[in-house]
C-alpha cells in the first residue's frame, strides 16, 4: 500500500512542539533565541524556536522510532528505494558511510579517478585499497566525463576480490556513465554498486535526464537534496536497495559519525522537500527543463561562447544532465575565473563553479524566468564588449596515474614533512592535489610524486588554475611521508581501464 506523501511527520512534530509554548530547560543554550538576541533579531524568533534537539516527541536520529522513522519511510518510497536515512552532515557523510558499509580495512574498491574528495577521505577513514579507473576526457572544455561498463568489467576480472564499485551520477559537468551497464557488470559477480549522486537529486523525477541511481539498480546512493531538490544546505539522504546491502549495518556505520544533536531545521526541510518532490516533482523538474532548454538555446546564439553538450559516441558520456550549463568562454578572450569575477563584482551574479576554460550555471527548481533572463542579458552584454579571440590558457595532457606506494590511510597517519615541490620527485605524497579543470586528483595520499606531475602542477600554477587539497595553498611546498608507521604491502591501485 502506498504511503500518504502529503504527510510531513518531522515538520509536524516540530511545529507542534513550538506551538505548545514549551518552556525549555534543555539544550540548545540560546533558549529559543533569548541567549543570542542579535542573531535572533536578524533570522527571526520562529527559526530559533525550531532549533531543537532529540527528545521523545521529536524522535532520535540514531535510533528513530517515531517522526524521523516515518519521514525516512516516506522518502524511500518517493525516491524508489527500499530504505532511506536522513543525513545532516551533507552527502560527504553518506559517501564515507557507503564505503565503510561495503568494505573492511584492506578491501579493494573500484572507483573513478575523478571521485569527489569526500571519497578520498572515505578511503583514509576506512583503510580501503583504491583501484582507480581513468575517466574519459573532453579536451575542448578540459573536463572529465564518466567510466564505461567495459572498464568496470576489466577491473573486476583483474581484481576479483574487489568488494564494491563506486560511481558518480552525474559529475559536476553533467555527464553520466552507463549506470545500468555498470550495475549489470558488477551484479553479475555479486559486487554492489554505490553512487555519489550529490548532483542528481532531481533525476528520479524526469525521463529526460540520466537515470537515477535507484532506477538503474544501484545498491547505495548518497543524494544531495539540498543542491537540487529544495532542502537546506547540509541536508541529504542515503538511499538503499536491499539485496546485496544490509540496511542495519549501514545504519550502524552511519551512527559512528552521526551527531546526537542533529539540526531539526535541516530535518524538517528534508521532510518538506520530500513532500514537494513526491507530489509535484515531475512538474517542477519539467518546468525547470523548459527554462533550461530556453536558456541553452539563447546562450548558444552568442558569438564567442560554447556550451558543453552530450558527447556523441563518447563512452564516458552515456547520458547528459542539461541542467548543468557549462559555458566555455575562451572565445571571449577570458578564463572562467575572470568571467566569474566580473559576473559577481559588476552584476551581482554568482555562478556555481569556474575553471580555466568555463563557468557553470546550475539550474534548479528554484530558478525564475526573471533570473535567467537577467543572466542572458548580462552574458550578451559581456560578449559584446569582448574581442573574439582565444584566451592564452591551455591544459596540457594529464600525467600518468602515480604509482601507489602505501594505502591512503597509512599515508595520512604517517610521520610527514613539508618540502619544496620542486624537490619532491620520488617522494610519497601525504596529501591530495586536485585541479579544476578537470577535477581529477593529480596525486592522492600514498602515491609517488613524479617529475611529470611536478611540471604539470607548475604549468597549472602559471595559469592560475584552481588547485585544492594541499596544506600550503601556494603549493610552493608539499607534504610528504617522512616515516611510514605501519607499512603494508603496496595496494593494487593501478588503473585498469
Short mmCIF file of C-alpha atoms in Angstrom, two decimals:
data_model
loop_
_atom_site.label_atom_id
_atom_site.label_comp_id
_atom_site.label_asym_id
_atom_site.label_seq_id
_atom_site.Cartn_x
_atom_site.Cartn_y
_atom_site.Cartn_z
CA UNK A 1 0.00 0.00 0.00
CA UNK A 2 1.32 3.42 -1.00
CA UNK A 3 2.16 5.81 1.79
CA UNK A 4 0.47 9.17 2.23
CA UNK A 5 3.02 11.54 0.71
CA UNK A 6 1.09 14.60 1.90
CA UNK A 7 2.34 13.90 5.44
CA UNK A 8 5.36 15.63 6.97
CA UNK A 9 6.00 13.77 10.25
CA UNK A 10 9.12 15.63 11.38
CA UNK A 11 7.85 19.05 10.37
CA UNK A 12 4.50 18.41 12.09
CA UNK A 13 6.18 17.26 15.31
CA UNK A 14 8.42 20.31 15.24
CA UNK A 15 5.50 22.70 14.72
CA UNK A 16 3.55 21.03 17.48
CA UNK A 17 6.41 21.48 19.96
CA UNK A 18 6.79 25.16 19.05
CA UNK A 19 3.03 25.83 19.14
CA UNK A 20 2.74 24.31 22.63
CA UNK A 21 4.94 27.08 24.04
CA UNK A 22 7.09 24.63 25.99
CA UNK A 23 9.48 26.24 28.48
CA UNK A 24 12.96 24.86 27.64
CA UNK A 25 15.26 23.58 30.36
CA UNK A 26 17.33 21.67 27.80
CA UNK A 27 19.89 22.42 25.12
CA UNK A 28 20.47 24.40 22.95
CA UNK A 29 21.61 27.02 25.38
CA UNK A 30 20.29 30.05 23.49
CA UNK A 31 16.84 29.01 24.84
CA UNK A 32 14.74 29.84 21.77
CA UNK A 33 16.84 32.87 20.94
CA UNK A 34 16.80 34.62 24.29
CA UNK A 35 20.52 33.99 24.73
CA UNK A 36 21.51 35.29 21.28
CA UNK A 37 19.43 38.41 20.65
CA UNK A 38 21.47 39.95 17.81
CA UNK A 39 21.24 36.80 15.71
CA UNK A 40 17.59 36.25 16.66
CA UNK A 41 16.67 39.77 15.54
CA UNK A 42 18.06 39.01 12.08
CA UNK A 43 16.76 35.46 11.45
CA UNK A 44 13.55 35.70 13.44
CA UNK A 45 12.15 34.21 16.64
CA UNK A 46 10.48 31.28 14.87
CA UNK A 47 13.76 29.98 13.47
CA UNK A 48 15.31 29.97 16.95
CA UNK A 49 12.27 28.19 18.40
CA UNK A 50 12.73 25.46 15.78
CA UNK A 51 16.37 24.89 16.73
CA UNK A 52 15.73 21.85 18.91
CA UNK A 53 17.41 18.64 19.98
CA UNK A 54 16.39 15.00 20.24
CA UNK A 55 13.57 14.38 22.73
CA UNK A 56 10.78 11.79 22.97
CA UNK A 57 8.16 13.55 20.85
CA UNK A 58 10.74 14.60 18.22
CA UNK A 59 12.46 11.19 17.92
CA UNK A 60 16.17 10.32 17.86
CA UNK A 61 18.09 10.17 14.59
CA UNK A 62 20.46 7.45 15.85
CA UNK A 63 17.60 5.05 16.58
CA UNK A 64 14.45 6.52 15.02
CA UNK A 65 11.10 5.07 16.09
CA UNK A 66 8.73 7.99 15.58
CA UNK A 67 8.55 11.01 13.24
CA UNK A 68 12.05 10.56 11.78
CA UNK A 69 11.42 6.90 11.03
CA UNK A 70 8.10 7.76 9.36
CA UNK A 71 9.67 10.58 7.33
CA UNK A 72 12.51 8.32 6.17
CA UNK A 73 10.00 5.69 5.02
CA UNK A 74 8.15 8.33 3.00
CA UNK A 75 11.45 9.46 1.48
CA UNK A 76 12.40 5.91 0.48
CA UNK A 77 9.08 5.50 -1.36
CA UNK A 78 9.36 8.92 -3.02
CA UNK A 79 12.81 8.07 -4.44
CA UNK A 80 12.15 4.44 -5.37
CA UNK A 81 14.34 2.99 -2.62
CA UNK A 82 13.73 0.24 -0.07
CA UNK A 83 15.02 2.36 2.80
CA UNK A 84 16.32 5.89 3.32
CA UNK A 85 18.30 7.59 6.05
CA UNK A 86 18.40 11.33 6.68
CA UNK A 87 21.84 12.99 6.75
CA UNK A 88 22.56 16.31 8.46
CA UNK A 89 26.28 16.37 7.64
CA UNK A 90 25.83 16.54 3.90
CA UNK A 91 26.42 13.91 1.24
CA UNK A 92 30.04 13.74 2.39
CA UNK A 93 28.95 11.74 5.43
CA UNK A 94 26.87 9.49 3.20
CA UNK A 95 29.75 8.78 0.84
CA UNK A 96 32.08 7.93 3.69
CA UNK A 97 29.44 5.68 5.28
CA UNK A 98 28.79 3.88 1.99
CA UNK A 99 32.47 2.99 1.60
CA UNK A 100 32.71 1.80 5.19
CA UNK A 101 29.47 -0.20 4.90
CA UNK A 102 30.60 -2.28 1.92
CA UNK A 103 34.34 -2.59 2.64
CA UNK A 104 36.51 -3.58 5.56
CA UNK A 105 40.04 -2.24 6.10
CA UNK A 106 42.31 -3.59 3.39
CA UNK A 107 39.49 -4.45 0.99
CA UNK A 108 39.55 -3.14 -2.58
CA UNK A 109 37.07 -0.72 -4.10
CA UNK A 110 36.89 0.22 -7.79
CA UNK A 111 36.30 3.94 -8.33
CA UNK A 112 36.83 6.65 -10.96
CA UNK A 113 39.85 8.86 -10.52
CA UNK A 114 37.65 11.99 -10.55
CA UNK A 115 35.78 10.94 -7.41
CA UNK A 116 34.99 13.78 -5.01
CA UNK A 117 37.43 14.49 -2.19
CA UNK A 118 34.87 13.04 0.22
CA UNK A 119 35.53 9.65 -1.38
CA UNK A 120 39.27 10.10 -0.88
CA UNK A 121 38.64 10.98 2.76
CA UNK A 122 36.45 7.87 2.93
CA UNK A 123 39.43 5.79 1.81
CA UNK A 124 41.54 7.36 4.56
CA UNK A 125 38.93 6.76 7.25
CA UNK A 126 38.17 3.19 6.17
CA UNK A 127 41.63 1.92 5.24
CA UNK A 128 40.26 0.63 1.92
CA UNK A 129 42.50 -0.04 -1.11
CA UNK A 130 41.57 2.01 -4.21
CA UNK A 131 41.56 0.59 -7.74
CA UNK A 132 41.28 3.70 -9.90
CA UNK A 133 39.69 3.94 -13.33
CA UNK A 134 40.58 6.86 -15.56
CA UNK A 135 37.50 8.69 -16.86
CA UNK A 136 37.30 9.80 -20.45
CA UNK A 137 38.27 13.42 -21.08
CA UNK A 138 36.62 16.17 -23.14
CA UNK A 139 39.67 18.09 -24.30
CA UNK A 140 37.97 21.21 -25.74
CA UNK A 141 36.38 22.01 -22.40
CA UNK A 142 39.11 20.36 -20.34
CA UNK A 143 36.64 18.36 -18.26
CA UNK A 144 36.41 14.76 -17.15
CA UNK A 145 33.47 12.57 -18.04
CA UNK A 146 32.48 9.10 -16.85
CA UNK A 147 33.63 5.49 -16.90
CA UNK A 148 32.30 2.64 -19.03
CA UNK A 149 30.88 -0.80 -18.17
CA UNK A 150 33.80 -2.29 -20.10
CA UNK A 151 36.28 -0.59 -17.78
CA UNK A 152 34.42 -1.93 -14.79
CA UNK A 153 34.30 -5.45 -16.26
CA UNK A 154 38.06 -5.42 -16.86
CA UNK A 155 38.72 -4.12 -13.36
CA UNK A 156 36.57 -6.83 -11.81
CA UNK A 157 38.45 -9.50 -13.78
CA UNK A 158 41.84 -8.14 -12.71
CA UNK A 159 40.62 -7.63 -9.14
CA UNK A 160 38.03 -10.36 -8.47
CA UNK A 161 38.37 -9.68 -4.74
CA UNK A 162 37.03 -6.10 -5.09
CA UNK A 163 34.16 -5.54 -2.68
CA UNK A 164 32.38 -2.65 -4.41
CA UNK A 165 32.20 -0.36 -7.44
CA UNK A 166 31.88 3.38 -6.81
CA UNK A 167 30.28 5.63 -9.45
CA UNK A 168 29.39 9.31 -9.87
CA UNK A 169 25.89 10.09 -11.17
CA UNK A 170 26.21 12.64 -12.72
CA UNK A 171 29.50 14.50 -12.35
CA UNK A 172 29.86 18.25 -11.77
CA UNK A 173 29.65 18.97 -15.50
CA UNK A 174 26.51 16.87 -16.04
CA UNK A 175 27.98 13.82 -17.77
CA UNK A 176 26.66 10.44 -16.62
CA UNK A 177 28.05 6.97 -17.18
CA UNK A 178 26.08 3.94 -18.42
CA UNK A 179 24.87 3.19 -14.95
CA UNK A 180 22.66 0.24 -15.90
CA UNK A 181 25.57 -1.37 -17.74
CA UNK A 182 27.90 -0.85 -14.78
CA UNK A 183 25.32 -2.32 -12.40
CA UNK A 184 24.89 -5.38 -14.64
CA UNK A 185 28.65 -5.91 -14.79
CA UNK A 186 29.05 -5.65 -11.03
CA UNK A 187 25.97 -7.61 -10.03
CA UNK A 188 26.95 -10.42 -12.40
CA UNK A 189 29.77 -11.22 -9.96
CA UNK A 190 27.87 -10.31 -6.80
CA UNK A 191 29.56 -6.93 -6.25
CA UNK A 192 27.43 -3.99 -5.02
CA UNK A 193 27.47 -0.58 -6.70
CA UNK A 194 27.46 2.60 -4.62
CA UNK A 195 26.80 6.02 -6.11
CA UNK A 196 27.79 9.59 -5.35
CA UNK A 197 24.56 11.22 -6.51
CA UNK A 198 25.29 14.60 -4.96
CA UNK A 199 24.31 16.35 -8.18
CA UNK A 200 21.41 14.08 -9.08
CA UNK A 201 18.60 14.60 -6.56
CA UNK A 202 16.28 15.65 -9.41
CA UNK A 203 16.98 12.75 -11.78
CA UNK A 204 14.31 10.41 -10.40
CA UNK A 205 11.57 12.85 -11.39
CA UNK A 206 12.17 13.10 -15.14
CA UNK A 207 12.52 10.80 -18.14
CA UNK A 208 14.54 13.45 -20.00
CA UNK A 209 17.51 13.22 -17.65
CA UNK A 210 20.05 10.47 -16.88
CA UNK A 211 18.69 7.52 -14.93
CA UNK A 212 18.67 7.98 -11.19
CA UNK A 213 20.76 5.57 -9.15
CA UNK A 214 17.73 3.76 -7.75
CA UNK A 215 16.11 3.33 -11.18
CA UNK A 216 19.40 1.96 -12.53
CA UNK A 217 19.58 -0.67 -9.78
CA UNK A 218 22.37 0.86 -7.68
CA UNK A 219 22.60 -0.59 -4.17
CA UNK A 220 23.50 2.56 -2.20
CA UNK A 221 23.26 6.21 -3.23
CA UNK A 222 24.07 9.40 -1.33
CA UNK A 223 21.93 12.22 -2.70
CA UNK A 224 22.25 15.96 -2.05
CA UNK A 225 18.63 17.06 -1.79
CA UNK A 226 19.94 20.47 -0.73
CA UNK A 227 21.60 21.00 -4.10
CA UNK A 228 18.67 20.47 -6.43
CA UNK A 229 15.57 19.33 -4.52
CA UNK A 230 14.92 22.27 -2.22
CA UNK A 231 16.08 21.26 1.27
CA UNK A 232 18.52 23.35 3.28
CA UNK A 233 22.29 23.27 2.85
CA UNK A 234 23.95 20.31 4.59
CA UNK A 235 20.82 18.12 4.42
CA UNK A 236 20.99 14.97 2.29
CA UNK A 237 19.66 11.43 2.12
CA UNK A 238 21.17 7.97 1.85
CA UNK A 239 19.10 5.62 -0.32
CA UNK A 240 19.27 1.84 -0.05
CA UNK A 241 18.26 -1.00 -2.35
CA UNK A 242 18.13 -4.20 -0.34
CA UNK A 243 19.67 -7.46 -1.53
CA UNK A 244 23.44 -7.05 -1.51
CA UNK A 245 23.21 -4.43 1.25
CA UNK A 246 22.25 -4.86 4.90
CA UNK A 247 20.40 -1.68 5.95
CA UNK A 248 21.01 -2.35 9.65
CA UNK A 249 24.77 -2.45 9.05
CA UNK A 250 24.58 0.77 7.03
CA UNK A 251 22.75 2.46 9.90
CA UNK A 252 25.33 1.19 12.39
CA UNK A 253 28.11 2.69 10.25
CA UNK A 254 26.23 5.99 9.95
CA UNK A 255 25.87 6.15 13.71
CA UNK A 256 29.65 6.05 14.14
CA UNK A 257 29.85 9.63 12.92
CA UNK A 258 26.26 10.75 13.28
CA UNK A 259 25.77 13.68 15.62
CA UNK A 260 23.44 13.03 18.53
CA UNK A 261 22.29 16.64 18.17
CA UNK A 262 21.03 16.92 14.57
CA UNK A 263 19.54 20.18 13.36
CA UNK A 264 15.77 19.81 13.34
CA UNK A 265 15.58 22.75 10.96
CA UNK A 266 17.55 20.64 8.46
CA UNK A 267 15.48 17.52 9.19
CA UNK A 268 12.23 19.42 8.72
CA UNK A 269 13.47 20.89 5.44
CA UNK A 270 14.22 17.35 4.21
CA UNK A 271 10.71 16.30 5.20
CA UNK A 272 9.00 19.17 3.37
CA UNK A 273 11.29 18.95 0.32
CA UNK A 274 10.44 15.25 0.02
CA UNK A 275 6.72 16.02 0.18
CA UNK A 276 7.10 18.66 -2.54
CA UNK A 277 9.06 16.37 -4.84
CA UNK A 278 6.75 13.41 -4.23
CA UNK A 279 3.64 15.41 -5.05
CA UNK A 280 4.95 17.92 -7.59
CA UNK A 281 8.43 16.74 -8.53
CA UNK A 282 7.74 15.74 -12.12
CA UNK A 283 6.06 19.06 -12.87
CA UNK A 284 8.75 21.06 -11.06
CA UNK A 285 11.54 19.33 -12.99
CA UNK A 286 9.61 19.66 -16.25
CA UNK A 287 9.29 23.41 -15.70
CA UNK A 288 12.99 23.59 -14.77
CA UNK A 289 13.91 21.83 -18.00
CA UNK A 290 11.73 24.20 -20.03
CA UNK A 291 13.70 27.14 -18.60
CA UNK A 292 16.97 25.27 -19.07
CA UNK A 293 16.37 24.45 -22.74
CA UNK A 294 15.36 28.04 -23.47
CA UNK A 295 18.43 29.45 -21.77
CA UNK A 296 20.70 26.99 -23.57
CA UNK A 297 19.23 27.93 -26.95
CA UNK A 298 19.66 31.64 -26.32
CA UNK A 299 23.17 31.35 -24.90
CA UNK A 300 24.14 29.20 -27.86
CA UNK A 301 23.42 32.13 -30.19
CA UNK A 302 26.03 34.37 -28.55
CA UNK A 303 29.26 34.69 -30.53
CA UNK A 304 32.38 33.75 -28.61
CA UNK A 305 30.96 31.19 -26.20
CA UNK A 306 30.31 27.45 -26.46
CA UNK A 307 28.16 25.17 -24.34
CA UNK A 308 29.03 21.65 -23.26
CA UNK A 309 26.55 19.20 -24.74
CA UNK A 310 26.21 15.43 -24.68
CA UNK A 311 29.32 13.97 -26.28
CA UNK A 312 28.02 11.77 -29.10
CA UNK A 313 29.91 8.48 -29.24
CA UNK A 314 31.83 9.14 -26.03
CA UNK A 315 31.78 6.07 -23.79
CA UNK A 316 32.23 8.31 -20.77
CA UNK A 317 29.07 10.29 -21.51
CA UNK A 318 26.25 7.80 -21.87
CA UNK A 319 23.72 10.48 -20.93
CA UNK A 320 23.79 14.15 -20.03
CA UNK A 321 22.16 16.38 -17.41
CA UNK A 322 21.42 19.56 -19.33
CA UNK A 323 20.65 21.50 -16.13
CA UNK A 324 24.41 21.90 -15.63
CA UNK A 325 25.17 24.62 -18.18
CA UNK A 326 28.92 24.68 -18.77
CA UNK A 327 29.84 27.83 -20.70
CA UNK A 328 33.26 27.86 -22.39
CA UNK A 329 34.44 31.50 -22.57
CA UNK A 330 37.81 31.08 -24.29
CA UNK A 331 36.37 32.69 -27.39
CA UNK A 332 35.76 35.87 -25.40
CA UNK A 333 39.44 36.15 -24.55
CA UNK A 334 38.73 35.25 -20.94
CA UNK A 335 39.29 32.50 -18.45
CA UNK A 336 36.42 31.09 -16.46
CA UNK A 337 37.90 32.67 -13.35
CA UNK A 338 37.77 36.11 -14.96
CA UNK A 339 34.19 35.56 -16.09
CA UNK A 340 33.12 34.57 -12.57
CA UNK A 341 34.82 37.61 -11.04
CA UNK A 342 33.17 40.07 -13.42
CA UNK A 343 29.73 38.49 -13.05
CA UNK A 344 29.93 38.78 -9.27
CA UNK A 345 31.63 42.17 -8.88
CA UNK A 346 29.85 44.07 -11.65
CA UNK A 347 26.49 42.29 -12.00
CA UNK A 348 25.92 40.59 -8.61
CA UNK A 349 25.56 37.19 -10.31
CA UNK A 350 27.28 34.18 -8.72
CA UNK A 351 27.99 31.07 -10.79
CA UNK A 352 28.38 27.56 -9.37
CA UNK A 353 31.96 26.96 -10.49
CA UNK A 354 34.67 28.42 -12.67
CA UNK A 355 37.87 26.94 -14.08
CA UNK A 356 40.45 27.82 -16.70
CA UNK A 357 38.01 27.49 -19.57
CA UNK A 358 34.48 27.55 -18.21
CA UNK A 359 31.83 28.76 -15.83
CA UNK A 360 28.98 26.51 -14.71
CA UNK A 361 25.44 27.81 -14.39
CA UNK A 362 23.46 25.45 -12.16
CA UNK A 363 19.74 25.34 -12.85
CA UNK A 364 17.28 24.12 -10.23
CA UNK A 365 13.61 24.09 -9.33
CA UNK A 366 14.11 27.50 -7.70
CA UNK A 367 15.15 29.47 -10.79
CA UNK A 368 12.72 32.02 -12.20
CA UNK A 369 12.25 33.35 -15.72
CA UNK A 370 13.23 36.77 -14.42
CA UNK A 371 16.54 35.47 -13.06
CA UNK A 372 17.58 33.54 -16.18
CA UNK A 373 16.50 36.39 -18.48
CA UNK A 374 18.69 38.74 -16.46
CA UNK A 375 21.60 36.31 -16.76
CA UNK A 376 21.16 36.11 -20.52
CA UNK A 377 21.14 39.90 -20.88
CA UNK A 378 24.34 40.15 -18.85
CA UNK A 379 26.19 37.46 -20.82
CA UNK A 380 25.14 39.12 -24.11
CA UNK A 381 26.45 42.45 -22.81
CA UNK A 382 29.75 40.94 -21.70
CA UNK A 383 30.23 39.16 -25.02
CA UNK A 384 29.51 42.36 -26.97
CA UNK A 385 32.30 44.13 -25.08
CA UNK A 386 34.94 41.44 -25.69
CA UNK A 387 37.12 40.87 -28.75
CA UNK A 388 36.53 37.37 -30.02
CA UNK A 389 39.88 35.63 -29.66
CA UNK A 390 41.08 32.56 -27.84
CA UNK A 391 42.39 33.19 -24.37
CA UNK A 392 46.02 32.18 -23.93
CA UNK A 393 45.28 29.41 -21.48
CA UNK A 394 45.82 25.75 -22.09
CA UNK A 395 45.57 22.49 -20.24
CA UNK A 396 48.37 20.04 -21.03
CA UNK A 397 47.66 16.29 -21.09
CA UNK A 398 47.29 14.80 -17.65
CA UNK A 399 50.38 12.97 -16.35
CA UNK A 400 50.16 9.22 -15.92
CA UNK A 401 48.49 7.88 -12.79
CA UNK A 402 51.04 7.91 -9.98
CA UNK A 403 52.49 4.74 -8.56
CA UNK A 404 50.77 3.78 -5.30
CA UNK A 405 53.20 3.01 -2.51
CA UNK A 406 51.03 2.79 0.63
CA UNK A 407 47.35 2.95 1.49
CA UNK A 408 45.81 6.43 1.74
CA UNK A 409 45.08 5.77 5.43
CA UNK A 410 48.72 4.86 6.17
CA UNK A 411 49.96 7.93 4.33
CA UNK A 412 47.63 10.17 6.30
CA UNK A 413 48.76 8.79 9.67
CA UNK A 414 52.47 8.61 8.83
CA UNK A 415 55.16 10.98 10.03
CA UNK A 416 55.36 13.78 7.46
CA UNK A 417 57.43 16.76 6.43
CA UNK A 418 56.97 19.79 4.18
CA UNK A 419 59.46 20.07 1.33
CA UNK A 420 59.70 22.29 -1.77
CA UNK A 421 57.55 20.93 -4.59
CA UNK A 422 60.48 21.13 -6.99
CA UNK A 423 62.43 18.74 -4.75
CA UNK A 424 59.61 16.22 -4.26
CA UNK A 425 60.32 13.83 -7.15
CA UNK A 426 60.29 10.25 -5.87
CA UNK A 427 58.73 11.17 -2.52
CA UNK A 428 55.43 9.71 -1.30
CA UNK A 429 52.71 12.33 -1.02
CA UNK A 430 50.84 12.66 2.27
CA UNK A 431 48.11 14.87 0.78
CA UNK A 432 45.98 15.28 -2.29
CA UNK A 433 46.29 17.82 -5.07
CA UNK A 434 43.20 18.33 -7.20
CA UNK A 435 42.98 20.68 -10.17
CA UNK A 436 39.92 22.32 -11.74
CA UNK A 437 39.69 21.57 -14.57
CA UNK A 438 39.29 18.64 -14.86
CA UNK A 439 38.51 17.84 -11.23
CA UNK A 440 40.75 14.78 -11.11
CA UNK A 441 43.22 14.30 -8.26
CA UNK A 442 46.74 14.66 -9.64
CA UNK A 443 48.09 12.84 -6.62
CA UNK A 444 46.48 11.23 -3.57
CA UNK A 445 47.95 10.31 -0.18
CA UNK A 446 50.26 7.33 -0.53
CA UNK A 447 51.23 7.96 -4.17
CA UNK A 448 54.69 8.63 -5.56
CA UNK A 449 55.35 12.13 -6.89
CA UNK A 450 56.81 12.09 -10.41
CA UNK A 451 58.71 14.74 -12.33
CA UNK A 452 55.86 14.88 -14.87
CA UNK A 453 53.40 15.63 -12.07
CA UNK A 454 55.60 18.41 -10.68
CA UNK A 455 55.92 20.02 -14.12
CA UNK A 456 52.15 19.73 -14.65
CA UNK A 457 51.44 21.48 -11.35
CA UNK A 458 53.92 24.24 -12.24
CA UNK A 459 52.05 24.86 -15.51
CA UNK A 460 48.71 24.99 -13.72
CA UNK A 461 50.07 27.46 -11.20
CA UNK A 462 51.31 29.68 -14.03
CA UNK A 463 47.79 29.58 -15.49
CA UNK A 464 46.27 30.43 -12.09
CA UNK A 465 44.29 27.21 -12.05
CA UNK A 466 42.24 26.25 -9.01
CA UNK A 467 44.44 23.81 -7.07
CA UNK A 468 42.84 22.30 -3.99
CA UNK A 469 43.94 19.96 -1.22
CA UNK A 470 47.47 20.84 -0.08
CA UNK A 471 48.16 22.45 3.29
CA UNK A 472 50.31 25.08 1.56
CA UNK A 473 47.78 26.98 -0.59
CA UNK A 474 50.57 28.42 -2.75
CA UNK A 475 51.84 24.88 -3.43
CA UNK A 476 55.41 26.03 -3.11
CA UNK A 477 55.75 23.11 -0.72
CA UNK A 478 54.09 19.72 -0.47
CA UNK A 479 53.61 17.41 2.49
CA UNK A 480 55.33 14.06 2.02
CA UNK A 481 55.89 10.99 4.14
CA UNK A 482 58.90 11.08 6.41
CA UNK A 483 58.27 7.76 8.10
CA UNK A 484 55.54 5.21 7.48
CA UNK A 485 54.16 3.94 10.77
CA UNK A 486 52.59 0.71 9.51
CA UNK A 487 53.89 -0.09 6.04
CA UNK A 488 51.73 -2.67 4.29
CA UNK A 489 52.12 -4.46 1.04
CA UNK A 490 51.67 -1.90 -1.73
CA UNK A 491 47.95 -1.71 -2.61
CA UNK A 492 46.62 -2.65 -6.01
CA UNK A 493 45.53 0.83 -7.05
CA UNK A 494 46.63 0.80 -10.65
CA UNK A 495 44.43 1.98 -13.48
CA UNK A 496 42.98 -0.99 -15.33
CA UNK A 497 40.67 0.63 -17.88
#
